[in-house]
Short mmCIF file of C-alpha atoms and ligand atoms in Angstrom, two decimals:
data_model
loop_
_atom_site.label_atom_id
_atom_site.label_comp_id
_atom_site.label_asym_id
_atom_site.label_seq_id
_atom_site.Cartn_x
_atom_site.Cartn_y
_atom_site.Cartn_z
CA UNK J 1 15.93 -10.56 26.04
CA UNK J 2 14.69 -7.87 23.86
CA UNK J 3 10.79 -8.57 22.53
CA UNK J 4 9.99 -7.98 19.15
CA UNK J 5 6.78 -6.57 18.43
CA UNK J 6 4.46 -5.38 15.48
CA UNK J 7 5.16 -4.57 12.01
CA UNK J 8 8.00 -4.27 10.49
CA UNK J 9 8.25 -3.18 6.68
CA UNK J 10 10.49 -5.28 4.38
CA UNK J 11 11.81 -2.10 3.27
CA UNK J 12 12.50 -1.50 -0.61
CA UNK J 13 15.56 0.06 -1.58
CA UNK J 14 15.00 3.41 -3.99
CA UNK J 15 17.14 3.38 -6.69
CA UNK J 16 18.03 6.05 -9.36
CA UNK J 17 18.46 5.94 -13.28
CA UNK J 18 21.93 4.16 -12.39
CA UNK J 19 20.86 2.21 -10.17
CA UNK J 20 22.37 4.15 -7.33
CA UNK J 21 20.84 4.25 -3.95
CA UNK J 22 18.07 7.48 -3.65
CA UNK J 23 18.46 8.51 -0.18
CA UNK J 24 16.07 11.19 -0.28
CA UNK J 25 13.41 8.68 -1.68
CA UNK J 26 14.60 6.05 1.64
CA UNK J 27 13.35 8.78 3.75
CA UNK J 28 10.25 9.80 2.53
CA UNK J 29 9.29 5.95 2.91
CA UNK J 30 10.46 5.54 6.47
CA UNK J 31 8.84 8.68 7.73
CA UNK J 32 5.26 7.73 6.20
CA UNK J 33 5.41 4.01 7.92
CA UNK J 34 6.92 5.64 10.96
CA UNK J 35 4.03 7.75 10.76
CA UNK J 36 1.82 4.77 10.53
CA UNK J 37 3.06 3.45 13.44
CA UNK J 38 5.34 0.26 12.43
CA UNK J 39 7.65 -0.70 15.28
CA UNK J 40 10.86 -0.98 12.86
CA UNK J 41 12.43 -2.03 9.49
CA UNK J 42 14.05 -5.25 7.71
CA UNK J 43 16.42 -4.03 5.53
CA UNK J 44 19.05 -5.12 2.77
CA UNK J 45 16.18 -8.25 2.45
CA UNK J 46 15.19 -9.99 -0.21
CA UNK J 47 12.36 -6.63 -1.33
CA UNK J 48 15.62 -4.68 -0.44
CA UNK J 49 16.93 -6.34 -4.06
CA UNK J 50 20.40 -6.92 -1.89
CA UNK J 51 21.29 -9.95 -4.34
CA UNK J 52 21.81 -7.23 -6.55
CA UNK J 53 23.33 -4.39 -4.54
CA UNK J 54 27.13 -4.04 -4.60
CA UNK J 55 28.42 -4.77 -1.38
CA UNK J 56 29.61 -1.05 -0.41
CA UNK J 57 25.98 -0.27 -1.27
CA UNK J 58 24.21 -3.10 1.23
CA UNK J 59 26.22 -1.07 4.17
CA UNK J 60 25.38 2.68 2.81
CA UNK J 61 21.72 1.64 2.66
CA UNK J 62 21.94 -0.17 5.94
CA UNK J 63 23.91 3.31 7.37
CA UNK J 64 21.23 5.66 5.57
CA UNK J 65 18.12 3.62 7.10
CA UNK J 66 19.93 3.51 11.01
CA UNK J 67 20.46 7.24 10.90
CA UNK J 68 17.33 8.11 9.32
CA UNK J 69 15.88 5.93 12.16
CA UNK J 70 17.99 7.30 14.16
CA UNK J 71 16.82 5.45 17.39
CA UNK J 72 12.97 5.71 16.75
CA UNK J 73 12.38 1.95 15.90
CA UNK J 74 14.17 -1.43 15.43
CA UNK J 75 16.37 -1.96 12.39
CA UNK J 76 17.28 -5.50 11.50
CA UNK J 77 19.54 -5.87 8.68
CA UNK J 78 19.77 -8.93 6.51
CA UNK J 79 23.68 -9.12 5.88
CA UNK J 80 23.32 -13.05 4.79
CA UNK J 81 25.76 -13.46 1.24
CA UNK J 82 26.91 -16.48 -0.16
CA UNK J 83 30.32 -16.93 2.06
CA UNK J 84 30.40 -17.24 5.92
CA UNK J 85 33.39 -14.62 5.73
CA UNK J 86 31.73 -12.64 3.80
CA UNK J 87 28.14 -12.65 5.84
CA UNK J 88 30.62 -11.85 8.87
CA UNK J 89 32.10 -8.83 7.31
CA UNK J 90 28.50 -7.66 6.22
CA UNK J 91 27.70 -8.05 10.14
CA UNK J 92 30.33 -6.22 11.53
CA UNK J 93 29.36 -3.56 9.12
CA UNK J 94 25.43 -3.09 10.24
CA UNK J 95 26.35 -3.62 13.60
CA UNK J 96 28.90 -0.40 13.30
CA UNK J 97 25.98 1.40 11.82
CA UNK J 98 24.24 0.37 14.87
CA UNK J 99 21.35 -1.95 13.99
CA UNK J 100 19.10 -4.13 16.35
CA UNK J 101 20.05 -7.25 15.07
CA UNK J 102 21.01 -9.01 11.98
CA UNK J 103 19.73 -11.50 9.68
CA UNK J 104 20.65 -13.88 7.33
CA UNK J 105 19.19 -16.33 4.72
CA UNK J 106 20.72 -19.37 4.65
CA UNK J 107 23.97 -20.02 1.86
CA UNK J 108 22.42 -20.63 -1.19
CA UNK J 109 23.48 -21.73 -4.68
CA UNK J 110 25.59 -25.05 -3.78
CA UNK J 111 23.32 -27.42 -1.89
CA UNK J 112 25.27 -27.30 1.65
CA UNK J 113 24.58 -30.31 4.31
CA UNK J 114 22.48 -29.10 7.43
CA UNK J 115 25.38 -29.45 9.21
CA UNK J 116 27.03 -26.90 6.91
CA UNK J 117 23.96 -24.31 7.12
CA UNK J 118 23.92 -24.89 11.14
CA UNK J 119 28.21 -24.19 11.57
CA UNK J 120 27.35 -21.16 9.06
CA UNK J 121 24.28 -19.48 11.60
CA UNK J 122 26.40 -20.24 14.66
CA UNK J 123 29.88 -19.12 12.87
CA UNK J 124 27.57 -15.34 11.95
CA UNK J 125 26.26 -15.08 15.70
CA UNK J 126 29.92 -15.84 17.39
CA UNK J 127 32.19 -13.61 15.22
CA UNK J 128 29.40 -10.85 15.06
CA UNK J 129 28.10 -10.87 19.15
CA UNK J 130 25.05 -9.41 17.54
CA UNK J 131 21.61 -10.86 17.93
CA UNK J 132 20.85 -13.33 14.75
CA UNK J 133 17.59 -13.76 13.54
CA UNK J 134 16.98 -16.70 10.82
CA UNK J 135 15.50 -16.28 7.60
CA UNK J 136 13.57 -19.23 6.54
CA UNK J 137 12.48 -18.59 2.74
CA UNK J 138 12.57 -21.75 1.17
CA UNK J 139 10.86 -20.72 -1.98
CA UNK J 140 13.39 -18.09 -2.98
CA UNK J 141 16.43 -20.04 -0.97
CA UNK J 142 16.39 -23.49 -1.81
CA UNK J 143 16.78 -24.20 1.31
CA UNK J 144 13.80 -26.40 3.42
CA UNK J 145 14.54 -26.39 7.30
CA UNK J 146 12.93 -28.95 9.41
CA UNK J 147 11.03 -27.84 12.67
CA UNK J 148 13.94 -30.04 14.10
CA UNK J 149 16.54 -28.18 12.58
CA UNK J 150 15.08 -24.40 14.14
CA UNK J 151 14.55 -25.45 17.39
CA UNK J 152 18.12 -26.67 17.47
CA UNK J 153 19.15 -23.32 15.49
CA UNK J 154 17.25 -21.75 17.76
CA UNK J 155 18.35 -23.02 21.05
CA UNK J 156 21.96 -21.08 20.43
CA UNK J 157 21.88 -18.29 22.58
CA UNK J 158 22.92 -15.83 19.83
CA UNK J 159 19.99 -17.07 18.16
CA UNK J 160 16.99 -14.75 19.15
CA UNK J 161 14.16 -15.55 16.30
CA UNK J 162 13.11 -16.40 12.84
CA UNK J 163 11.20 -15.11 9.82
CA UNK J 164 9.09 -17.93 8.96
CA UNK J 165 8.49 -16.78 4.94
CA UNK J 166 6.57 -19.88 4.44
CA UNK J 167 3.00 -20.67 4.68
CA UNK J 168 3.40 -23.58 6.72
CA UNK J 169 1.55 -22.79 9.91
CA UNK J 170 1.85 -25.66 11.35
CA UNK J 171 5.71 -25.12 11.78
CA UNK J 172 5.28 -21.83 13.32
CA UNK J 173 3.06 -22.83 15.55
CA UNK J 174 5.22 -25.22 16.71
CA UNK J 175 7.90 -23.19 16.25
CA UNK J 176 6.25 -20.21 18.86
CA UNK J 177 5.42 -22.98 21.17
CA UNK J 178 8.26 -24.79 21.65
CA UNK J 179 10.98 -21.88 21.68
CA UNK J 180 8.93 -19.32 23.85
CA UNK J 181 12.26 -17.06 25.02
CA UNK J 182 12.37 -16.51 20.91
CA UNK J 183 10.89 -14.05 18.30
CA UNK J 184 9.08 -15.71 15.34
CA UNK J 185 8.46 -13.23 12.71
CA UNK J 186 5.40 -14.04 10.32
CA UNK J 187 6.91 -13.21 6.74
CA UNK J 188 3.46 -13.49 4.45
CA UNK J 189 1.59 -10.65 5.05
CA UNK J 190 -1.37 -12.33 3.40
CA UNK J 191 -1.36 -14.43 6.46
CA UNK J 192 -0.66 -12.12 9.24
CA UNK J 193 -4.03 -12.35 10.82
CA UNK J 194 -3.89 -16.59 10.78
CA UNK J 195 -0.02 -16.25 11.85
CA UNK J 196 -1.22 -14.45 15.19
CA UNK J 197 -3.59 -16.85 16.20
CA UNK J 198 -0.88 -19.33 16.62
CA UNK J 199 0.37 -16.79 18.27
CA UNK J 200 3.20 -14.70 16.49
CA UNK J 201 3.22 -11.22 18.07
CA UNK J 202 5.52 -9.96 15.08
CA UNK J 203 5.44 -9.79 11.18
CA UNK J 204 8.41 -8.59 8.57
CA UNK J 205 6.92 -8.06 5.20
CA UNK J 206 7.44 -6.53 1.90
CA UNK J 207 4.21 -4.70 1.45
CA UNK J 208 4.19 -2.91 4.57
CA UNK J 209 6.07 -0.05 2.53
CA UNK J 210 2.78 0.69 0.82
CA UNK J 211 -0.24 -0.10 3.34
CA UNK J 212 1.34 -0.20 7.22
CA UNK J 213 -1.69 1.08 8.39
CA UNK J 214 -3.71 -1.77 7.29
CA UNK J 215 -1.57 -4.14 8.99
CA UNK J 216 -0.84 -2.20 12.41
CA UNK J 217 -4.80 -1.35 12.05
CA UNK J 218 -4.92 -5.46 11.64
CA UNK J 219 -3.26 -6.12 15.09
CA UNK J 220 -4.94 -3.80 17.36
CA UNK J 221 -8.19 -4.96 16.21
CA UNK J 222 -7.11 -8.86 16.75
CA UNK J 223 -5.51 -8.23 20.60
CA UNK J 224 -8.18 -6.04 21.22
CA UNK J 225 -10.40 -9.23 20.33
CA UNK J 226 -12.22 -8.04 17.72
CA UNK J 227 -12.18 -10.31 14.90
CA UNK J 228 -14.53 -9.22 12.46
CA UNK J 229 -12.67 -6.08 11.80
CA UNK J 230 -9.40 -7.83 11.73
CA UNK J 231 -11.00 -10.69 9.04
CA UNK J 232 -11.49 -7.41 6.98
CA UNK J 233 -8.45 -5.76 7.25
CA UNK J 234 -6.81 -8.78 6.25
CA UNK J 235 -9.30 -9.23 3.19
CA UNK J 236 -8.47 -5.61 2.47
CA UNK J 237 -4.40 -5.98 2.58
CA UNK J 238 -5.06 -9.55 0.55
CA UNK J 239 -7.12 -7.70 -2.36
CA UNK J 240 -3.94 -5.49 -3.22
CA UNK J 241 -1.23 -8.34 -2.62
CA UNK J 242 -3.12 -10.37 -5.34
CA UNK J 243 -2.68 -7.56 -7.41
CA UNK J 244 1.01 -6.86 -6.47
CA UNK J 245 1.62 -10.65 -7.19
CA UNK J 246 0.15 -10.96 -10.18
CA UNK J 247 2.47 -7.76 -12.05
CA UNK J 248 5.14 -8.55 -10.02
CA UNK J 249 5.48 -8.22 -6.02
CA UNK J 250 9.08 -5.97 -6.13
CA UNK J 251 8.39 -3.61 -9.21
CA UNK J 252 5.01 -3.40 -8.32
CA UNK J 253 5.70 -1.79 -4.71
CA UNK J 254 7.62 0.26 -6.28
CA UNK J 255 4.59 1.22 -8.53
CA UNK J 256 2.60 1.79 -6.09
CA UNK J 257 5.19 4.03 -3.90
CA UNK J 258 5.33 6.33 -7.05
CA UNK J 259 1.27 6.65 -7.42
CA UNK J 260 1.48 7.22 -3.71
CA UNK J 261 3.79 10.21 -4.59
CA UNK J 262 7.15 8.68 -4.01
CA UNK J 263 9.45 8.10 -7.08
CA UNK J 264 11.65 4.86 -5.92
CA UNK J 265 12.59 4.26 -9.35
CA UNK J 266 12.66 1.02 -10.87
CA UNK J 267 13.77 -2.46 -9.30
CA UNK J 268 17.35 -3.22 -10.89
CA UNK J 269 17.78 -4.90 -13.82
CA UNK J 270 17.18 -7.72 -14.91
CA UNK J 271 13.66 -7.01 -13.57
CA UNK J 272 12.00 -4.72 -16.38
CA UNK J 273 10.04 -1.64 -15.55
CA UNK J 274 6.26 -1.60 -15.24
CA UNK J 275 4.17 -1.14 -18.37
CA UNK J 276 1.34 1.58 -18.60
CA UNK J 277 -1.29 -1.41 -18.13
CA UNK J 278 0.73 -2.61 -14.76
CA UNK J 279 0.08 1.02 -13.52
CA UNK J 280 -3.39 1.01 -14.46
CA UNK J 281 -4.15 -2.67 -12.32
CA UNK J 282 -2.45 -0.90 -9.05
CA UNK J 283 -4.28 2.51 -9.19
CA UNK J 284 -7.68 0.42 -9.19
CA UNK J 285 -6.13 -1.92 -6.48
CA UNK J 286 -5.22 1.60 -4.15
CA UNK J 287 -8.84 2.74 -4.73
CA UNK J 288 -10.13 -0.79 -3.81
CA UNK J 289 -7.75 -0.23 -1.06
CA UNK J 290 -8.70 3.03 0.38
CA UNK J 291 -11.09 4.45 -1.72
CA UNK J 292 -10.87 6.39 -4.50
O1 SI3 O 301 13.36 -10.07 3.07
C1 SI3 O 301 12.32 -9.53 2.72
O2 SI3 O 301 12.31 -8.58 1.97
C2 SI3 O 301 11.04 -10.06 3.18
O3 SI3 O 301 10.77 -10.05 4.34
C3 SI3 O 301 10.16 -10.56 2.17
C4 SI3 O 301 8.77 -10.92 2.66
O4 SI3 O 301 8.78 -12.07 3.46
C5 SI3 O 301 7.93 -11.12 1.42
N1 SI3 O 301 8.31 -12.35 0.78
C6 SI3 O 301 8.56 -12.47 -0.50
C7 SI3 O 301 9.02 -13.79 -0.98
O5 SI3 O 301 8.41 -11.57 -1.27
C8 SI3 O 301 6.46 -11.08 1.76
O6 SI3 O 301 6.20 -9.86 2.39
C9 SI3 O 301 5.65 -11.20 0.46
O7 SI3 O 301 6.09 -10.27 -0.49
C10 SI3 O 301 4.18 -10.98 0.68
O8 SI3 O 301 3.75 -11.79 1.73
C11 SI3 O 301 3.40 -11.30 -0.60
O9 SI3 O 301 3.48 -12.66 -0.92
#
């Protein structure tokens, strides 16, 4: 079974004044993490906006980010919508485009049974053949999954991991523990460094787009053992995420791509664009960050 290692940016999608995908903007983002040394992308996410990309436009940005990849690194694709049919289709699709594996948040909106939610993750993994990793997010889903409920999600053998975007520790741990042929994927980056001492070995997250190095800096310096530098990488990564948190995590990444020289436009509406003052919070953050 393939291992999944390292960071992985939860990658935004650039958008233009019509809110059409900026392909040329996708690419400059890729290459700099690449360059950083992240060991793939989540894409078509929740940072990816994809509740609010037209479906022809969740497969041309899945398409642009697998050839722009084009083999260097893993690509998981969230293709998780509110129908199993439709998730299907959507899996078919990225597969085609050739990702890693797919993704999906649970069905949102109605309040489905656990039974329901279960049928739907084993329904994706069947008709698709591709590797399925879960998306726990229960803040943004709705959706609260018992440690029960994983391990039994998780014993399917189309079933190969989980984003745990939730700070409950105590259910990862469990969760690396008790499924140890499975990926769990940390999803805070604020708690990366406390998510590998339970022993995660992976981490999907949305501000990876704008400091990778921090984080991939973070890792090596906790397997190598060194904790004191990984304490302050962490403290480092945590003094801009309270910053990105406070504006606004989405629009703000996107902020901070454009002071870092890429122009990813705005996050589609209705989320508003920043205001001068937003701009002037996230250039002091970035020289906090790496000096000025
Ligand atoms: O699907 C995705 O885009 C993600 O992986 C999102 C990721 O888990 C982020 N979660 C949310 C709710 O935004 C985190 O990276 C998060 O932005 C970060 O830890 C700051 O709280």
């Amino acid at each position: 079974m393939k291992q999944f290692e390292g960071i992985y940016p939860a990658i935004i999608t650039p958008i233009d004044e019509d809110e059409e995908i900026n392909e040329k903007a996708l690419a400059q983002v890729i290459e700099k993490t690449i360059g950083q040394g992240v060991s793939g992308f989540y894409v078509s996410g929740s940072t990816g906006e994809s509740f609010l990309l037209r479906d022809e436009q969740r497969v041309q940005l899945i398409k642009a980010v697998c050839a722009i990849v084009d083999g260097r690194c893993d690509v998981i694709a969230n293709i998780g919508t509110f129908s199993t049919r439709a998730s299907i289709k959507m899996a078919n699709a990225a597969a085609e485009c050739g990702v890693t594996a797919i993704s999906a948040v649970p069905p949102f909106y109605f309040s489905y049974s656990k039974r329901e939610i279960v049928q739907y993750y084993f329904d994706i993994a069947e008709a698709s053949g591709m590797p399925v990793i879960l998306y726990n997010i229960p803040k943004m889903s709705g959706v609260s999954f018992g440690t029960e409920e994983l391990v039994e999600l998780l014993a399917h053998d189309g079933i190969v991991g989980v984003k745990q975007t939730t700070m409950d520790l105590m259910q990862t741990e469990a969760l690396v523990r008790t499924c140890r042929d499975k990926a769990v994927f940390n999803g805070h980056d604020e708690i990366l460094l406390p998510a590998l001492s339970v022993g995660v070995r992976a981490s999907i997250g949305s501000t990876f787009s704008i400091m990778a190095d921090v984080f991939v800096q973070l890792k090596k310096a906790f397997d190598a053992g060194d904790m004191e530098r990984a304490r302050y990488l962490q403290g480092k990564g945590n003094g801009m995420i309270r910053t990105l948190l406070e504006i606004g995590i989405f629009p703000a990444i996107k902020g901070v791509l454009k002071l870092q020289g890429i122009d990813c436009g705005n996050c589609i509406k209705p989320f508003q664009p920043l205001r001068p003052e937003d701009y002037q919070k996230l250039e002091k953050a970035l020289v906090d960050l790496y000096g000025g």
